[in-house]
Short mmCIF file of C-alpha atoms in Angstrom, two decimals:
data_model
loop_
_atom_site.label_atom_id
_atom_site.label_comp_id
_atom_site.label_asym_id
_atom_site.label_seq_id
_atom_site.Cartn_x
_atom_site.Cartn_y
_atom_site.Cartn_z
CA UNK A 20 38.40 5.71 -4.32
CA UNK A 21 35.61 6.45 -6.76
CA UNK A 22 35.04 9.87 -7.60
CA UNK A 23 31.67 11.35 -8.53
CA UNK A 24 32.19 14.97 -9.28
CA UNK A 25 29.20 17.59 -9.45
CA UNK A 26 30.43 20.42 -11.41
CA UNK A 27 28.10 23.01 -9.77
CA UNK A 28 27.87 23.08 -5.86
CA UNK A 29 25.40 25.78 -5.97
CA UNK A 30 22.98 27.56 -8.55
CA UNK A 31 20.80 30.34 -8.42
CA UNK A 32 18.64 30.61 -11.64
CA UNK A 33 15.37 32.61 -12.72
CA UNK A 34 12.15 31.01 -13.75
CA UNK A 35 12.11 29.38 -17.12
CA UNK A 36 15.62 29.39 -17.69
CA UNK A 37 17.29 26.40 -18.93
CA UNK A 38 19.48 24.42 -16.57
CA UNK A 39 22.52 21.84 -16.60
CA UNK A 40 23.37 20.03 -14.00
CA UNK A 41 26.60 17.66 -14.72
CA UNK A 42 27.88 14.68 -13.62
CA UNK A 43 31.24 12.94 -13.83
CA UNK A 44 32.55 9.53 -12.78
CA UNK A 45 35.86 8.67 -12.78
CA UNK A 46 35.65 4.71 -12.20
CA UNK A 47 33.92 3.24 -14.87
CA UNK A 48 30.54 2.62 -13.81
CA UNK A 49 27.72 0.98 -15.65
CA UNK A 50 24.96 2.78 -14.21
CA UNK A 51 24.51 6.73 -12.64
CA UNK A 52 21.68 8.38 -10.95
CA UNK A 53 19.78 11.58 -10.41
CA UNK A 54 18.20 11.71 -6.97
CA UNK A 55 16.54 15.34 -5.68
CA UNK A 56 17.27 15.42 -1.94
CA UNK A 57 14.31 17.29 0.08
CA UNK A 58 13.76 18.08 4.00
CA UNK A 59 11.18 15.62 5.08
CA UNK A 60 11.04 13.88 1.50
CA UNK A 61 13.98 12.13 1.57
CA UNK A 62 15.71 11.13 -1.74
CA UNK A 63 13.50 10.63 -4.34
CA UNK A 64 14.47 9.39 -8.10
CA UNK A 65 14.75 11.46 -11.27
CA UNK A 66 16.45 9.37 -14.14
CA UNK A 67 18.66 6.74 -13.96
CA UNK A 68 20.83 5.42 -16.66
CA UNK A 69 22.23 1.63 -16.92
CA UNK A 70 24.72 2.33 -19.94
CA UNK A 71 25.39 4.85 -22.34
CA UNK A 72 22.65 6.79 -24.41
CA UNK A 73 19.91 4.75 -22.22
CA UNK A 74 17.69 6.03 -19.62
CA UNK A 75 15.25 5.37 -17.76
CA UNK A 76 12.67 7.50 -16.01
CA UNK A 77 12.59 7.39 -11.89
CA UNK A 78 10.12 8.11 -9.63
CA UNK A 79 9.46 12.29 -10.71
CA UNK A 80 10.53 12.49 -13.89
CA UNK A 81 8.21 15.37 -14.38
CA UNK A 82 10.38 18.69 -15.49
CA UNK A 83 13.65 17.10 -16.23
CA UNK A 84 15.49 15.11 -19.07
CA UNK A 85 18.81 13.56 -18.90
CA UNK A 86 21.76 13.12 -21.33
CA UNK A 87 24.81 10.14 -21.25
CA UNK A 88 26.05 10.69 -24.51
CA UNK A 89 29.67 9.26 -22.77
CA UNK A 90 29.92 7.07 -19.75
CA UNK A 91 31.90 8.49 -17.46
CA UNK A 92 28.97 11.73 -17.75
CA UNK A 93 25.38 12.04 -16.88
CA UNK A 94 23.52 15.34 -17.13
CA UNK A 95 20.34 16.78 -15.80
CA UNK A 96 18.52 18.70 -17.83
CA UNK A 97 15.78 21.55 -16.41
CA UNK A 98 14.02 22.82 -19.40
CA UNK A 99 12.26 25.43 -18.02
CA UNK A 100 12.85 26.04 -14.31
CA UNK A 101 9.87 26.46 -11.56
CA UNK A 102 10.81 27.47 -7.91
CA UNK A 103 9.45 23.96 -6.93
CA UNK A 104 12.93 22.42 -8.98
CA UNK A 105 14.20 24.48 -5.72
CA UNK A 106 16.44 21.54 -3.93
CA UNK A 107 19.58 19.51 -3.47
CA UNK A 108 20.27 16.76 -6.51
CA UNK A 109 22.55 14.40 -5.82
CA UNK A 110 24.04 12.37 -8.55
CA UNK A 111 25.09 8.79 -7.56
CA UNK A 112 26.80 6.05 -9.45
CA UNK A 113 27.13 2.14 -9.44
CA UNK A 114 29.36 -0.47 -11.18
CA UNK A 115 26.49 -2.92 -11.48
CA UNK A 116 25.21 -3.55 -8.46
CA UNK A 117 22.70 -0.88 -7.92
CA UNK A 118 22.39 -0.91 -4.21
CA UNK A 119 25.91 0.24 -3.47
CA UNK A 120 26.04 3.82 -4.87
CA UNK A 121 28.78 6.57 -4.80
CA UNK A 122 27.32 10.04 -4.33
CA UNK A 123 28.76 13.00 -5.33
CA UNK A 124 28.66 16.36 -2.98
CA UNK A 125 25.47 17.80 -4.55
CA UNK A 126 24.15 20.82 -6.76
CA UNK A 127 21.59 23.09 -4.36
CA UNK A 128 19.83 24.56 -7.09
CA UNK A 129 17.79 27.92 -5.82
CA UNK A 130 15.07 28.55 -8.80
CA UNK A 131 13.87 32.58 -8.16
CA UNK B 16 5.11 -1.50 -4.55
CA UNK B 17 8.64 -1.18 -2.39
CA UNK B 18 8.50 0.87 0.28
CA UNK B 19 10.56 2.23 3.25
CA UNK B 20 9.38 3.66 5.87
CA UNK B 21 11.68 6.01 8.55
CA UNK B 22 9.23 6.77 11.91
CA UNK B 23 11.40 9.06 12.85
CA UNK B 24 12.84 12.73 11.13
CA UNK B 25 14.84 13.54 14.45
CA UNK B 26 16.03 11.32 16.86
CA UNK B 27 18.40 12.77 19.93
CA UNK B 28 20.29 10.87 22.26
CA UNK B 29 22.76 11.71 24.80
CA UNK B 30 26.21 10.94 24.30
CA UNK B 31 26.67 7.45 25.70
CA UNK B 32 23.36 6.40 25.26
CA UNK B 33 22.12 3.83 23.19
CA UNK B 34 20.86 4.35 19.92
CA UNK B 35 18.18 2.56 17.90
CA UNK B 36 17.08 3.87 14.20
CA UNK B 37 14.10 2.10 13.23
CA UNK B 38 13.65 1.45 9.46
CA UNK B 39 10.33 -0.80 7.91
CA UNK B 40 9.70 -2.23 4.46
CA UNK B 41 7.25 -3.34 2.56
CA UNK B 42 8.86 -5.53 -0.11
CA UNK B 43 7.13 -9.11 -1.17
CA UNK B 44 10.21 -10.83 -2.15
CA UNK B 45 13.79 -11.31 -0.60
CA UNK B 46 15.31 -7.47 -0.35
CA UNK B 47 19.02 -6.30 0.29
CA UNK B 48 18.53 -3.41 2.84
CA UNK B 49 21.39 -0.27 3.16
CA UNK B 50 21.92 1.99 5.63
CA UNK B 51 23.20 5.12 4.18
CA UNK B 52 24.75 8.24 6.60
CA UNK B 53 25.12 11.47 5.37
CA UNK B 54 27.72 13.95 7.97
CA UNK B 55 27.66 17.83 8.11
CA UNK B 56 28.79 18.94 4.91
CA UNK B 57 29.68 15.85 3.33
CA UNK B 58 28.37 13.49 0.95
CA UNK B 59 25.95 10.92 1.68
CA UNK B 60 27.45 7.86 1.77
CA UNK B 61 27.07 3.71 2.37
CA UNK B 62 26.88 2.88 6.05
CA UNK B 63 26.13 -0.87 5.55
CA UNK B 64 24.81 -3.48 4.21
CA UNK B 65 22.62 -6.38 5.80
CA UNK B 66 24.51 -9.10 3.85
CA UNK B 67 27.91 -8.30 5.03
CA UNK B 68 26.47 -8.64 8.58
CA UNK B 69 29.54 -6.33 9.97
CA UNK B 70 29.64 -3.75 12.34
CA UNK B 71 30.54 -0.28 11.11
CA UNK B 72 31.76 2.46 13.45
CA UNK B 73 29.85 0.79 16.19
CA UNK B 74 26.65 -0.09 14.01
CA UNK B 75 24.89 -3.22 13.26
CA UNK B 76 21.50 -3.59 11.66
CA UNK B 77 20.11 -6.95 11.41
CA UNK B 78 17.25 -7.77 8.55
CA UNK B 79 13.74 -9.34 10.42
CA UNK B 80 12.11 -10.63 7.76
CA UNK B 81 8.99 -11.34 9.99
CA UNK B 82 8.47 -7.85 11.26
CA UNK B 83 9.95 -6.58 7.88
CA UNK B 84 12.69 -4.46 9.48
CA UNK B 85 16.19 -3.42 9.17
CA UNK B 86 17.03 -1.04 12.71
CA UNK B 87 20.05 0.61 12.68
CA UNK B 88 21.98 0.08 16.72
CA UNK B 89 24.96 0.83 18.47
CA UNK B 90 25.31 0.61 22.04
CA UNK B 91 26.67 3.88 23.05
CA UNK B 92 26.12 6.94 20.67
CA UNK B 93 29.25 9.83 20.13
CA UNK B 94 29.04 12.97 19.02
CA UNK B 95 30.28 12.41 16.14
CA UNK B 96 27.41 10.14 15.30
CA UNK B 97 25.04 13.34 14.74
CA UNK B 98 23.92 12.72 11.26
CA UNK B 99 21.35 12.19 8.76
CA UNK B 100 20.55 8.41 8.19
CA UNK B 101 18.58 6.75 4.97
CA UNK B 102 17.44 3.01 5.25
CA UNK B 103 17.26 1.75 1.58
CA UNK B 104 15.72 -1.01 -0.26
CA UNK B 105 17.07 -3.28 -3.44
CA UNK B 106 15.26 -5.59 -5.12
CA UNK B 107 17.22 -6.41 -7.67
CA UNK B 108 15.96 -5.24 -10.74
CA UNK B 109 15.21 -1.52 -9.99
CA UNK B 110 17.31 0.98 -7.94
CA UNK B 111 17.35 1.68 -4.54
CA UNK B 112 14.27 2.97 -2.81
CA UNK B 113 15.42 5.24 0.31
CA UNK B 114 13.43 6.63 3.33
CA UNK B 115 12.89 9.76 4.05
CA UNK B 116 15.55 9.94 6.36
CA UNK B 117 16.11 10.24 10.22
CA UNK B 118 18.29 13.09 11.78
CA UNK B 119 20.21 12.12 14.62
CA UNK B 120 21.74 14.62 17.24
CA UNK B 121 23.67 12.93 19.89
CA UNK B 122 23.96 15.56 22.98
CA UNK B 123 27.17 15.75 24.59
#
């Protein structure tokens, strides 16, 4: 089974501090994902990343940056936090078919 | 633009019952739809898949390409079944695009 580990399950951080949110993949995918999971929003895409050392910017980029400096690991990246980075992200990976993605158990990230 | 659009946030049924989630797109060429379920404290996760046209835990979804939807059925809901759902969109060359998500709560 693939694995797609979230290192943190839950955060609480102040406003402006940095954040790190990591990512790890034990199967060898091509591509991995940063999705923020809201109530009434549904999932809505951060980065994504296709291969090592590329990214690509999703649908709210806005706020975040993204490392994949190896490929089993994506990171997100919170420069400064705001209480509306407040939410669930889900990190998701894909062999090469993007449609089929493998979703790790989440980081709820509380920004005070 | 892809879109996908979920009617409903909260859906409940009683056990037994049928079950319908609807899910529309709005996609000008030929999509691959997903249904995704997400359970009580675990991750969310791949349902199916309209191309593989099987039936998972009791659900089928069949793509209508004229009315440009991709319902999620099964004829008599359980418990168990009490979940959050996602209908998702591929087209290929971008990832998926995901509703916002229906809750289902199947009544015993």
């Amino acid at each position: 089974d693939v694995k797609v580990t979230q290192s943190s399950r839950y955060l609480v951080k102040r406003t402006g501090e940095k954040v790190f949110l990591e990512c790890v993949q034990d199967m060898d995918h091509e591509n991995m994902f940063w999705y923020r999971q809201d109530p009434g929003l549904g999932l809505r895409l951060i980065y994504f990343s296709y291969d090592v050392k590329m990214k690509e910017k999703g649908d709210i980029p806005e706020g975040y940056s993204v490392s994949r400096e190896k490929k089993e690991r994506f990171s997100l990246i919170l420069e400064s936090a705001s209480t509306n980075q407040t939410s669930m992200y889900l990190c998701a990976s894909s062999l090469r078919h993007m449609g089929e993605l493998f979703f790790g158990e989440g980081s709820r990230l509380t920004v005070l | 633009a892809q879109r996908v659009t979920q009617p409903e946030k909260l859906l409940s049924v009683f056990k037994g019952a049928p079950v319908e989630l609807k899910c529309n797109y709005s996609y000008s060429g030929s999509p691959e739809l997903f249904w995704y379920v997400q359970y009580s404290r675990q991750r969310l996760q791949l349902l199916l898949r309209h191309i593989s046209r099987e039936s998972i835990k009791g659900f089928t979804a069949d793509l209508n390409k004229g009315e440009t939807s991709f319902h999620l059925k099964k004829p008599f809901a359980q418990e168990e079944d009490s979940a959050m759902y996602y209908c998702a969109l591929y087209s290929g060359n971008t990832p998926l695009v995901f509703g916002k998500g229906t809750r289902l709560s199947v009544i015993a």
